[in-house]
GROMACS .gro file of C-alpha atoms in nm:
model
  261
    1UNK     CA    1   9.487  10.313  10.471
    2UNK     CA    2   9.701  10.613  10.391
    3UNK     CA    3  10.024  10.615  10.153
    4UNK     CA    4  10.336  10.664  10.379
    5UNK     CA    5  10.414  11.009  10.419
    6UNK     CA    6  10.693  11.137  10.216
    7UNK     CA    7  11.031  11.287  10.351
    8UNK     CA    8  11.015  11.593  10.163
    9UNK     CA    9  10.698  11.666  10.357
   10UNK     CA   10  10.417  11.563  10.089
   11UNK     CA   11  10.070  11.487  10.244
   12UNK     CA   12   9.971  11.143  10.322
   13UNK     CA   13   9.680  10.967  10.080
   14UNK     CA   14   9.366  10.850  10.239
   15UNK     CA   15   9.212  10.555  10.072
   16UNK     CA   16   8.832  10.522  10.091
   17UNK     CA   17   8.715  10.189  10.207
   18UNK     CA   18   8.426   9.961  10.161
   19UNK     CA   19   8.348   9.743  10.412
   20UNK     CA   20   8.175   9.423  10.364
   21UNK     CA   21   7.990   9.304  10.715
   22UNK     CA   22   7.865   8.981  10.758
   23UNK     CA   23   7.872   8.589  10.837
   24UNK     CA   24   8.083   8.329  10.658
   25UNK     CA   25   7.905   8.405  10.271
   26UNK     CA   26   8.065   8.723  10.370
   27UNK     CA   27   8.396   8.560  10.530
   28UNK     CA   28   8.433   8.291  10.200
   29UNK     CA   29   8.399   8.625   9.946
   30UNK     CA   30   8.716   8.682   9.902
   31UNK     CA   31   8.807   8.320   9.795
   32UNK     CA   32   8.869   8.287   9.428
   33UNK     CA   33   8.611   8.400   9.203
   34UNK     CA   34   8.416   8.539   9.536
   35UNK     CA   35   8.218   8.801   9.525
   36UNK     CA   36   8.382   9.011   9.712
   37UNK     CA   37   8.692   8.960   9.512
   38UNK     CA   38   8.536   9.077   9.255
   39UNK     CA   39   8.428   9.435   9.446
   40UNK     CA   40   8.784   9.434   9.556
   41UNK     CA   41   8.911   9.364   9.158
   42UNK     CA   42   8.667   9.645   9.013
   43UNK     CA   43   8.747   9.916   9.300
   44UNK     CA   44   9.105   9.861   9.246
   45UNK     CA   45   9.305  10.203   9.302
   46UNK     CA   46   9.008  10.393   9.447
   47UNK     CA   47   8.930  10.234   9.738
   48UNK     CA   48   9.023   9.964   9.966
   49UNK     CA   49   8.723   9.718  10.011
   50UNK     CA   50   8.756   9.533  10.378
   51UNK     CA   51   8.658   9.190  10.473
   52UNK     CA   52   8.475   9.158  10.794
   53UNK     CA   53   8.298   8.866  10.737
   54UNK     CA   54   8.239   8.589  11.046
   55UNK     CA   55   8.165   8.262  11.018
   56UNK     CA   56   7.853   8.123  11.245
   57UNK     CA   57   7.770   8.472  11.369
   58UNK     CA   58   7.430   8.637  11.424
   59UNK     CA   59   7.313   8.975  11.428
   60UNK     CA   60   7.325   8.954  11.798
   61UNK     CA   61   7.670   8.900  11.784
   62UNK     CA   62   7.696   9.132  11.501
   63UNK     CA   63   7.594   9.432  11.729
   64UNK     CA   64   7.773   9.389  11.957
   65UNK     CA   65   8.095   9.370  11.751
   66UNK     CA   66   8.010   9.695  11.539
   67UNK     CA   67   8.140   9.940  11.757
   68UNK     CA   68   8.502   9.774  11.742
   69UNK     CA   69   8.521   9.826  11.364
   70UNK     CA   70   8.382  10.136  11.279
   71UNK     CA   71   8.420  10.398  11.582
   72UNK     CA   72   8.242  10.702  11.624
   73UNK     CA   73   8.420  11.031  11.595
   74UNK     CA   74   8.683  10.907  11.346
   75UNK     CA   75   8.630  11.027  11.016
   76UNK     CA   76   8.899  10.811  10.857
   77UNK     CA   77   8.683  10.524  10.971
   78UNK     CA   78   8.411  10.639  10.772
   79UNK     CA   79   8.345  10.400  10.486
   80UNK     CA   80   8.186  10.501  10.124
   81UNK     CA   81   7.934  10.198  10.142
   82UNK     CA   82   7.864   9.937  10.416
   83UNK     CA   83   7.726   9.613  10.325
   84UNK     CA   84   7.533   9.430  10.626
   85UNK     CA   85   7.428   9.062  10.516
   86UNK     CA   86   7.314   8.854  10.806
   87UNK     CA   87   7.067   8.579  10.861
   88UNK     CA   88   7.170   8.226  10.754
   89UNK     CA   89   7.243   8.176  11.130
   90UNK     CA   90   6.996   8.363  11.267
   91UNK     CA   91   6.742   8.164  11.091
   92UNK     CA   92   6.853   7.841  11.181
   93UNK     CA   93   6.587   7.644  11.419
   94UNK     CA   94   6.554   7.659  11.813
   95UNK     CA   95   6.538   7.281  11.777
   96UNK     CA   96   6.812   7.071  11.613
   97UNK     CA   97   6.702   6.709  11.614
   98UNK     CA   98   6.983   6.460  11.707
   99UNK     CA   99   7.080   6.137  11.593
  100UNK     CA  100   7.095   5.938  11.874
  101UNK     CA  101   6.968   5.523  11.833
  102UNK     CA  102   6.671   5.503  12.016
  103UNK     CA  103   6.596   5.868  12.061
  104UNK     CA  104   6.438   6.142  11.931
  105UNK     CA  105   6.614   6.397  12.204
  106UNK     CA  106   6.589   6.774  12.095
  107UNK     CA  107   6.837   7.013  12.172
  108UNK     CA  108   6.772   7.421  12.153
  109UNK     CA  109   7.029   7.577  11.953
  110UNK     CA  110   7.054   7.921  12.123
  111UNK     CA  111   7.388   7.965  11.976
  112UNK     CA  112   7.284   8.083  11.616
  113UNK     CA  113   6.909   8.093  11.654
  114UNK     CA  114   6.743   8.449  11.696
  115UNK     CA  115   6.399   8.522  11.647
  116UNK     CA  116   6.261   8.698  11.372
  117UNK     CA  117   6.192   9.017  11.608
  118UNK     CA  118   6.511   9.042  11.707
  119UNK     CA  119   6.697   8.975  11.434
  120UNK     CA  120   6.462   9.313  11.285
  121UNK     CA  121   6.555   9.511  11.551
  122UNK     CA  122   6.894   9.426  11.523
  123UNK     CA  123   6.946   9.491  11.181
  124UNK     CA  124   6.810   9.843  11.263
  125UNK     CA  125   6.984   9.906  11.560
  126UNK     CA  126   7.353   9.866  11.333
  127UNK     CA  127   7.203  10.074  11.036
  128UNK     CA  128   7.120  10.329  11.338
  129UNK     CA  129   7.468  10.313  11.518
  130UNK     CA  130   7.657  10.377  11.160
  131UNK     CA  131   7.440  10.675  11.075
  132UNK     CA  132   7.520  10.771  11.454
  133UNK     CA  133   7.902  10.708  11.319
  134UNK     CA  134   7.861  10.954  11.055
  135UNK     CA  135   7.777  10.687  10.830
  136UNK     CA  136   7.436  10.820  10.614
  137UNK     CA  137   7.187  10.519  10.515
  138UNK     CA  138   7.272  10.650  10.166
  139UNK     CA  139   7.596  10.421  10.176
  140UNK     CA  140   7.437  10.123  10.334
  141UNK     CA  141   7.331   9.807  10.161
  142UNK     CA  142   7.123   9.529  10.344
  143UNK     CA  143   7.158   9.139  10.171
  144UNK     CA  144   6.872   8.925  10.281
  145UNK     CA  145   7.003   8.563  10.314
  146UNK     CA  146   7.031   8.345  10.020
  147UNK     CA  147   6.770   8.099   9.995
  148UNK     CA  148   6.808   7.709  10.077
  149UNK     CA  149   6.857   7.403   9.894
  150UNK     CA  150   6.704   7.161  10.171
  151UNK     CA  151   6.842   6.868  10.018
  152UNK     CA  152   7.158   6.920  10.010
  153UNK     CA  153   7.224   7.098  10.370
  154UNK     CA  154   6.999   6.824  10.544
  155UNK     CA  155   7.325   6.609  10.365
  156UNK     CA  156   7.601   6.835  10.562
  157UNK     CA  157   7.352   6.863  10.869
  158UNK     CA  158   7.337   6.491  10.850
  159UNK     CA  159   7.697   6.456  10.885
  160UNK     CA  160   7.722   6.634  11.132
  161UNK     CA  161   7.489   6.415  11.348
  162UNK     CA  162   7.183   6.616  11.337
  163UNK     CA  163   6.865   6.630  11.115
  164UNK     CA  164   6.777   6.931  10.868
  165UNK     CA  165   6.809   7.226  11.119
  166UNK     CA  166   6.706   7.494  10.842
  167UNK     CA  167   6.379   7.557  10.650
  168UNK     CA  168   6.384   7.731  10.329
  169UNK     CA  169   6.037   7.933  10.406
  170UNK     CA  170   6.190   7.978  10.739
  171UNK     CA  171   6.472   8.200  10.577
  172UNK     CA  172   6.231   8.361  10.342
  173UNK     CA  173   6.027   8.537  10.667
  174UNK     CA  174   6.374   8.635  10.763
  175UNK     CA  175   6.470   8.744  10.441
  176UNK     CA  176   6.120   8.984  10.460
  177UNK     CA  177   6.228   9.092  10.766
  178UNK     CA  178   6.532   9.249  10.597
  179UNK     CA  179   6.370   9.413  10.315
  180UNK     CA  180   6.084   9.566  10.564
  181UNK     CA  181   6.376   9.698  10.785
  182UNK     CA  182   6.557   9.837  10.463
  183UNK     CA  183   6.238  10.038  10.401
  184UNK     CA  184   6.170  10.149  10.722
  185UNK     CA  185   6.531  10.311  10.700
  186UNK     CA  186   6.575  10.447  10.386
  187UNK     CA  187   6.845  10.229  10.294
  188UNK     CA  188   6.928  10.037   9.974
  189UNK     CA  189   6.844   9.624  10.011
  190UNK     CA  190   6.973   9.313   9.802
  191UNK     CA  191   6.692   9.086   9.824
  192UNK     CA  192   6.903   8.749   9.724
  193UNK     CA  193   6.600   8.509   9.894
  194UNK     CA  194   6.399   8.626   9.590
  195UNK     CA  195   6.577   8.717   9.365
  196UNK     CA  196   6.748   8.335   9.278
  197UNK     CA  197   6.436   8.219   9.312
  198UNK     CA  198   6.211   8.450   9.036
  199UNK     CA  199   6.012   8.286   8.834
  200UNK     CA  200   6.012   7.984   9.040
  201UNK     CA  201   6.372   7.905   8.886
  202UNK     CA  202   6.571   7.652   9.053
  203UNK     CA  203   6.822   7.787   9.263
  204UNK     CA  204   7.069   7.468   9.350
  205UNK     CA  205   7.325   7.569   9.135
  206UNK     CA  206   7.387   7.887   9.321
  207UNK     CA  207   7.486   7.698   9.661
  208UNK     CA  208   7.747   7.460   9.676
  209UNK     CA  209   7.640   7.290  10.012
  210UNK     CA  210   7.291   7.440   9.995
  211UNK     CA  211   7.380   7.725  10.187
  212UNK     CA  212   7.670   7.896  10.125
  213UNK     CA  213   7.703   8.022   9.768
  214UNK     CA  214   7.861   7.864   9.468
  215UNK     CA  215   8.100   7.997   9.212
  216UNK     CA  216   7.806   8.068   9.040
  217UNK     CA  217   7.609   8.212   9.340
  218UNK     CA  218   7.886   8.416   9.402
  219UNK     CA  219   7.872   8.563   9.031
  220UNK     CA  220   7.502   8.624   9.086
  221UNK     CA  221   7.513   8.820   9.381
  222UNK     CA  222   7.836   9.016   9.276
  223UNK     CA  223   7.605   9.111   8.952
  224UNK     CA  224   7.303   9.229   9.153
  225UNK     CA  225   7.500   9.406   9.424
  226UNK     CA  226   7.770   9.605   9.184
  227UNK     CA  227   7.452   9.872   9.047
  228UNK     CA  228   7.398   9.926   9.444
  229UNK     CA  229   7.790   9.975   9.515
  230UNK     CA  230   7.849  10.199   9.204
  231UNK     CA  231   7.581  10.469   9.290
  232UNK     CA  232   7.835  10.498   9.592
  233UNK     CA  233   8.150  10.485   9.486
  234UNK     CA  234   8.088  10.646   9.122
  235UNK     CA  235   8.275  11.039   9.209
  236UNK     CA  236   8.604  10.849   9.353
  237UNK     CA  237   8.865  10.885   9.126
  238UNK     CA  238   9.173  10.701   9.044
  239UNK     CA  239   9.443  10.763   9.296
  240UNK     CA  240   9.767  10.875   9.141
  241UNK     CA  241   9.818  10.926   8.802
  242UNK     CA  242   9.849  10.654   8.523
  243UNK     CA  243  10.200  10.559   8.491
  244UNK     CA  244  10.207  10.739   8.170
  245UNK     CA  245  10.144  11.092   8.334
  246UNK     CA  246  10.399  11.068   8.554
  247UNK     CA  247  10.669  11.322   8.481
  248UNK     CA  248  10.987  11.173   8.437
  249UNK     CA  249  11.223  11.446   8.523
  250UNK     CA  250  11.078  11.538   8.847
  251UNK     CA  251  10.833  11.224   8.933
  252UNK     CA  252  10.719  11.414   9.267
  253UNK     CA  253  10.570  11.662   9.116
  254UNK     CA  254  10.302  11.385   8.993
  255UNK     CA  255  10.328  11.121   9.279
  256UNK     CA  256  10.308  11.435   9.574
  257UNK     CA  257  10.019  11.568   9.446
  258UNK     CA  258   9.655  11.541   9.569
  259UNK     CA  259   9.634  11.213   9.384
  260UNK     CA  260   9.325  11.329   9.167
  261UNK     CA  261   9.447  11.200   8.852
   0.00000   0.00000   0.00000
């Protein structure tokens, strides 16, 4: 985003951006107390941080979508740090059991399922197409999926009509996948799966449904994933001055300027 350009001929601002890619724990980050929110809060007035978080999507999806959010050749769309954090969906089993009286009829579940190959190679083929964008692996952060709390998603599953149609140690081989792909790239990784669960702790109270993340969960990942964002974002300064800078006889001389203040 750039400041409108003033009449007297001053030079539009460009404000660095951050852009959060992802699924719905992505999407839901910038509800109150979300952790995304809070990137937004603590970046205030040096960059913008974007939102680009889809609910039910896969990294198959998620590649294919890239390329309409950051294009190549543009250096305005060139972000400061990238965060992609997929695999929830693409985790979720082929099979989802039904509940049908009578019947024990599986369905495949193509929609969200990808296997764990794929969902590697397509978490490498968007850290590739950014760097390809002019965005370096330096700015990029990978976040493993969170790990689940069985009990209480097989509860919203059941609802739903189905059985349990995610595995905790299902996630965690997706979750590896992530971290290997990080270090095959060079690029800074969040490793949430293992992280809320260190020292065998128990995790519930950072999911609210046993999947997406609680108020808490939130809090926790926002704490882990700040030290990655700062290393990043740590030379931007302040655009415009503090209000108490600006000259009062001739306020353009301080609002027109470069904006390094």
């Amino acid at each position: 985003m750039a400041l409108r350009e003033a009449a007297s001929g001053g030079c539009s601002l460009h404000w660095p951006r951050v852009l959060l890619f992802g699924d719905s724990i992505t999407q839901f980050s910038f509800q109150q107390g979300g952790w995304g929110a809070s990137l937004a809060d603590r970046l205030v007035r040096k960059c913008d941080v974007l939102n680009r978080g889809f609910s039910g999507y896969n990294t198959r999806w998620a590649k294919i979508i890239l390329p309409r959010i950051i294009r190549k050749g543009n250096s305005l769309d060139s972000p400061v740090a990238v965060t992609i954090f997929f695999g929830a969906n693409d985790s979720a089993l082929k099979e989802v059991h039904l509940e049908y009286p009578c019947s024990s009829r599986t369905d495949e579940n193509p929609k969200q399922h990808i296997p764990l190959a794929e969902y590697a190679a397509n978490l490498k083929s968007m850290v590739w197409y950014l760097q390809r964008a002019g965005v370096p692996g330096s700015r990029v952060v990978l976040i493993t999926p969170p790990p689940l709390w069985e009990a209480a998603w097989e509860q919203e599953c059941l609802l739903q009509g189905c059985r349990l149609n995610r595995l905790n140690s299902v996630v965690g081989e997706y979750a590896g996948a992530c971290s290997q792909v990080a270090q095959d790239c060079g690029v800074d990784v969040l490793d949430l799966w293992t992280l809320m669960q260190k020292d065998t702790q128990d995790f519930s109270s950072y999911l609210s449904d046993g999947l997406h993340l609680s108020p808490k969960g939130n809090e926790f990942l926002f704490s882990h994933l700040w030290p990655l964002i700062e290393k990043k974002v740590s030379s931007l300064p302040l655009l415009l001055p503090y209000w108490r800078d600006v000259a009062e006889a001739k306020p353009e001389l301080s609002l027109l300027g470069d904006g390094d203040h």
